[in-house]
Structures are given as C-alpha cells and as structure tokens.
XYZ file of C-alpha atoms in Angstrom:
190
model
C 141.425 29.410 65.235
C 144.850 28.984 66.945
C 146.972 31.465 68.693
C 149.853 32.984 66.722
C 152.281 31.764 69.387
C 151.780 28.341 68.064
C 153.762 29.532 65.030
C 156.780 30.668 67.050
C 158.624 27.339 67.326
C 158.735 27.048 63.587
C 159.832 30.689 63.146
C 162.493 30.390 65.860
C 164.183 27.718 63.685
C 164.378 30.182 60.983
C 165.591 33.320 62.930
C 165.704 34.142 66.822
C 164.700 37.664 67.657
C 164.788 38.565 71.280
C 162.291 41.302 71.205
C 158.758 40.330 72.591
C 155.922 40.907 70.038
C 158.055 41.446 66.962
C 157.964 37.799 65.804
C 154.154 37.500 66.332
C 153.616 40.834 64.375
C 155.782 39.424 61.465
C 153.771 36.120 61.622
C 150.548 38.135 61.330
C 151.909 40.215 58.483
C 153.201 37.321 56.510
C 149.740 35.504 57.108
C 147.984 38.495 55.705
C 149.823 38.512 52.651
C 149.680 34.697 52.337
C 145.839 34.658 52.594
C 145.399 37.628 50.114
C 147.631 36.109 47.458
C 146.745 32.516 47.810
C 143.060 32.859 48.209
C 143.352 29.858 50.607
C 140.487 31.225 52.957
C 137.009 31.777 51.393
C 133.882 32.916 53.314
C 130.331 32.958 52.305
C 127.769 35.306 53.621
C 123.946 35.284 52.968
C 121.354 37.806 53.187
C 117.607 37.459 52.622
C 117.421 40.974 51.553
C 119.612 43.952 51.138
C 118.490 47.608 50.528
C 119.669 50.488 48.621
C 122.540 52.213 50.318
C 123.128 49.461 52.775
C 126.754 48.885 53.700
C 127.858 45.416 54.687
C 130.914 43.578 55.701
C 131.757 40.881 53.474
C 132.903 38.691 56.048
C 130.850 39.616 59.037
C 130.966 40.101 62.602
C 131.014 36.464 63.480
C 134.891 36.185 62.673
C 136.371 38.852 64.741
C 139.867 37.959 63.911
C 139.412 38.119 60.254
C 138.610 40.694 57.568
C 137.736 40.644 53.887
C 140.709 40.487 51.611
C 138.640 41.046 48.380
C 135.250 40.060 46.614
C 135.035 36.725 44.720
C 131.461 37.252 43.689
C 128.138 38.701 44.792
C 124.790 36.990 43.686
C 121.211 37.732 43.947
C 118.734 34.744 43.295
C 121.666 32.928 41.800
C 122.575 35.693 39.365
C 125.772 37.738 39.482
C 125.631 41.148 40.505
C 127.976 43.641 39.031
C 130.547 45.752 40.808
C 130.042 49.332 40.130
C 126.766 49.140 38.933
C 124.790 46.774 41.472
C 127.215 47.271 44.599
C 130.099 49.653 45.191
C 133.369 48.163 46.701
C 134.034 50.527 49.615
C 136.981 48.407 50.821
C 138.321 44.909 50.872
C 135.907 44.234 53.668
C 132.801 46.555 52.822
C 130.349 46.923 49.958
C 127.428 49.194 49.556
C 124.439 48.190 47.402
C 122.978 50.663 44.892
C 119.428 48.883 44.794
C 117.208 46.551 46.762
C 118.077 42.780 46.303
C 116.811 39.543 47.915
C 118.551 36.177 48.471
C 122.078 37.712 48.192
C 125.166 35.648 48.680
C 128.552 37.364 49.004
C 131.704 35.171 48.624
C 134.808 36.781 49.595
C 138.602 36.009 50.538
C 139.518 36.608 54.194
C 142.723 37.566 55.891
C 143.726 38.168 59.392
C 143.317 41.610 61.034
C 146.455 43.521 61.644
C 146.273 42.940 65.561
C 145.026 39.441 65.389
C 146.155 36.969 68.288
C 144.627 34.040 66.503
C 144.876 32.713 62.930
C 142.894 30.019 61.026
C 143.782 26.595 61.940
C 144.442 25.672 58.413
C 147.416 28.128 58.260
C 149.132 26.236 61.085
C 148.423 22.716 59.777
C 149.155 23.128 56.258
C 151.070 26.254 55.620
C 153.157 27.005 58.751
C 156.483 26.528 56.843
C 155.505 28.989 54.219
C 154.279 31.583 56.478
C 157.079 31.431 58.994
C 159.423 31.905 55.878
C 157.426 34.923 54.970
C 157.853 36.229 58.692
C 161.640 35.410 58.565
C 162.275 37.303 55.421
C 160.446 40.330 57.136
C 162.445 40.158 60.100
C 165.759 39.328 58.330
C 165.353 42.583 56.230
C 165.528 44.859 59.267
C 168.857 46.890 58.969
C 170.864 47.602 62.083
C 169.700 44.654 63.804
C 171.583 41.532 64.979
C 169.457 39.187 62.902
C 169.829 41.228 59.717
C 170.784 38.944 56.719
C 169.789 39.917 53.336
C 171.009 36.658 51.874
C 168.802 34.390 54.015
C 166.105 36.697 53.780
C 166.145 36.264 49.830
C 166.043 32.553 50.395
C 163.086 32.814 52.722
C 161.283 35.015 50.450
C 161.598 32.395 47.648
C 160.158 29.732 49.951
C 157.286 32.076 50.968
C 156.555 32.857 47.351
C 156.548 29.096 46.542
C 154.281 28.169 49.513
C 151.813 31.062 48.112
C 151.816 29.475 44.555
C 151.215 25.891 45.923
C 148.313 27.128 48.081
C 146.777 29.110 45.295
C 147.042 26.229 42.951
C 145.282 23.981 45.726
C 142.626 26.730 46.245
C 141.843 27.277 42.499
C 141.500 23.534 42.097
C 139.417 22.775 45.282
C 137.232 25.759 45.910
C 134.472 25.974 43.294
C 133.699 29.699 43.983
C 137.290 30.619 42.799
C 136.704 28.830 39.392
C 137.142 31.230 36.531
C 134.100 31.656 34.805
C 135.293 33.451 31.820
C 134.554 31.626 28.546
C 137.602 30.653 26.649
C 138.636 33.169 23.925
C 138.042 31.813 20.567
C 140.451 32.899 17.846
C 140.737 32.358 14.185
C 144.221 31.826 12.744
C 144.593 32.200 9.048
C-alpha cells in the first residue's frame, strides 16, 4: 500500500487545485471506479467451514483500506456455489450463506474504501496516469471553480477509459479466476 499523496505530483501536472483534500478525494474516487471496472485487484478468502445464515465479508478484515467490489466466484470443495441459492449477495462486500459448507473459497474484486488514505501499490506503479486522468476529469467538471474546463475534462475522461480498458484486458488475460467459464455457444446455420 502507498499513500494517496504519492499520486499528487502526477495529478498536479493535469490540474492544480488549491483546496486541501479535494485532490486526494478525487484520486480515491477515480481509483474506486478504476478498480471496479478494470477488475485489476482480485482477492481470495478461504474458510474451513461456513454455516447457514453466516454473513462474511468477501475481502476480510486483513485489508482495512479495501472493500469488496463484486464477487468473481464462490466454491465449496472445488465446486461452484450458486448466488441466490447457496448464498445471498448482501452488498459488494458481504454475502450470507444459506446452508453449511466446508472448504469454501471466495474470490472477489477489491476497491479502495471511500476514505482511504492508502491505495494498492500496483495502482501507483502501473496505472498512475490513468487514475490521475480520472481524478482530473472529476475536478475539471466542477462548475464555478477556477479549474473548470469541460474540454480538457473530456480528454481526461477518454484517457481514463482507455487506461481502464487496458487494465481490464491485462486482468482478464493474466488472472485465471477471471477467465470466462461459459462454454461457447454452438449454432447451426442453414
């Protein structure tokens, strides 16, 4: 984990906001969206046993600056469990089991919490430009401020979306848990 302030030099090259804390908040918001849409941070949590009506966090308490951003898979003894039947999705970070299971593995995407003061290191080292473009977009769309610039905000939004797409492509290709396990549709053409 690295401090959010480590992103500030890159963001200041795109937009300079004299209000303390506003840039950091924009960085965290952009990092949240980036993580959620790119699926670049995937965490796994294991349980020996879970019980009927037990609620669990998909990320766990060991990562206080992160929360769940969506479920990738839940398995018991290597077999997939079905959402809505074997467990209920309460939120992006919480699920409740509807029966007893053993050897449970939860794979989920993670994102920073809203008031995070630290972000995963990979975001700084690999995606700082994209995240800062997203933060600049948020800041430049604030009307009645001296840094309001909708044209530049549109450019930064395109850069942010491009970075999300590149990170998503990398995540899908290099994270086995994210591989689509839907069999190909077979069609007959006459």
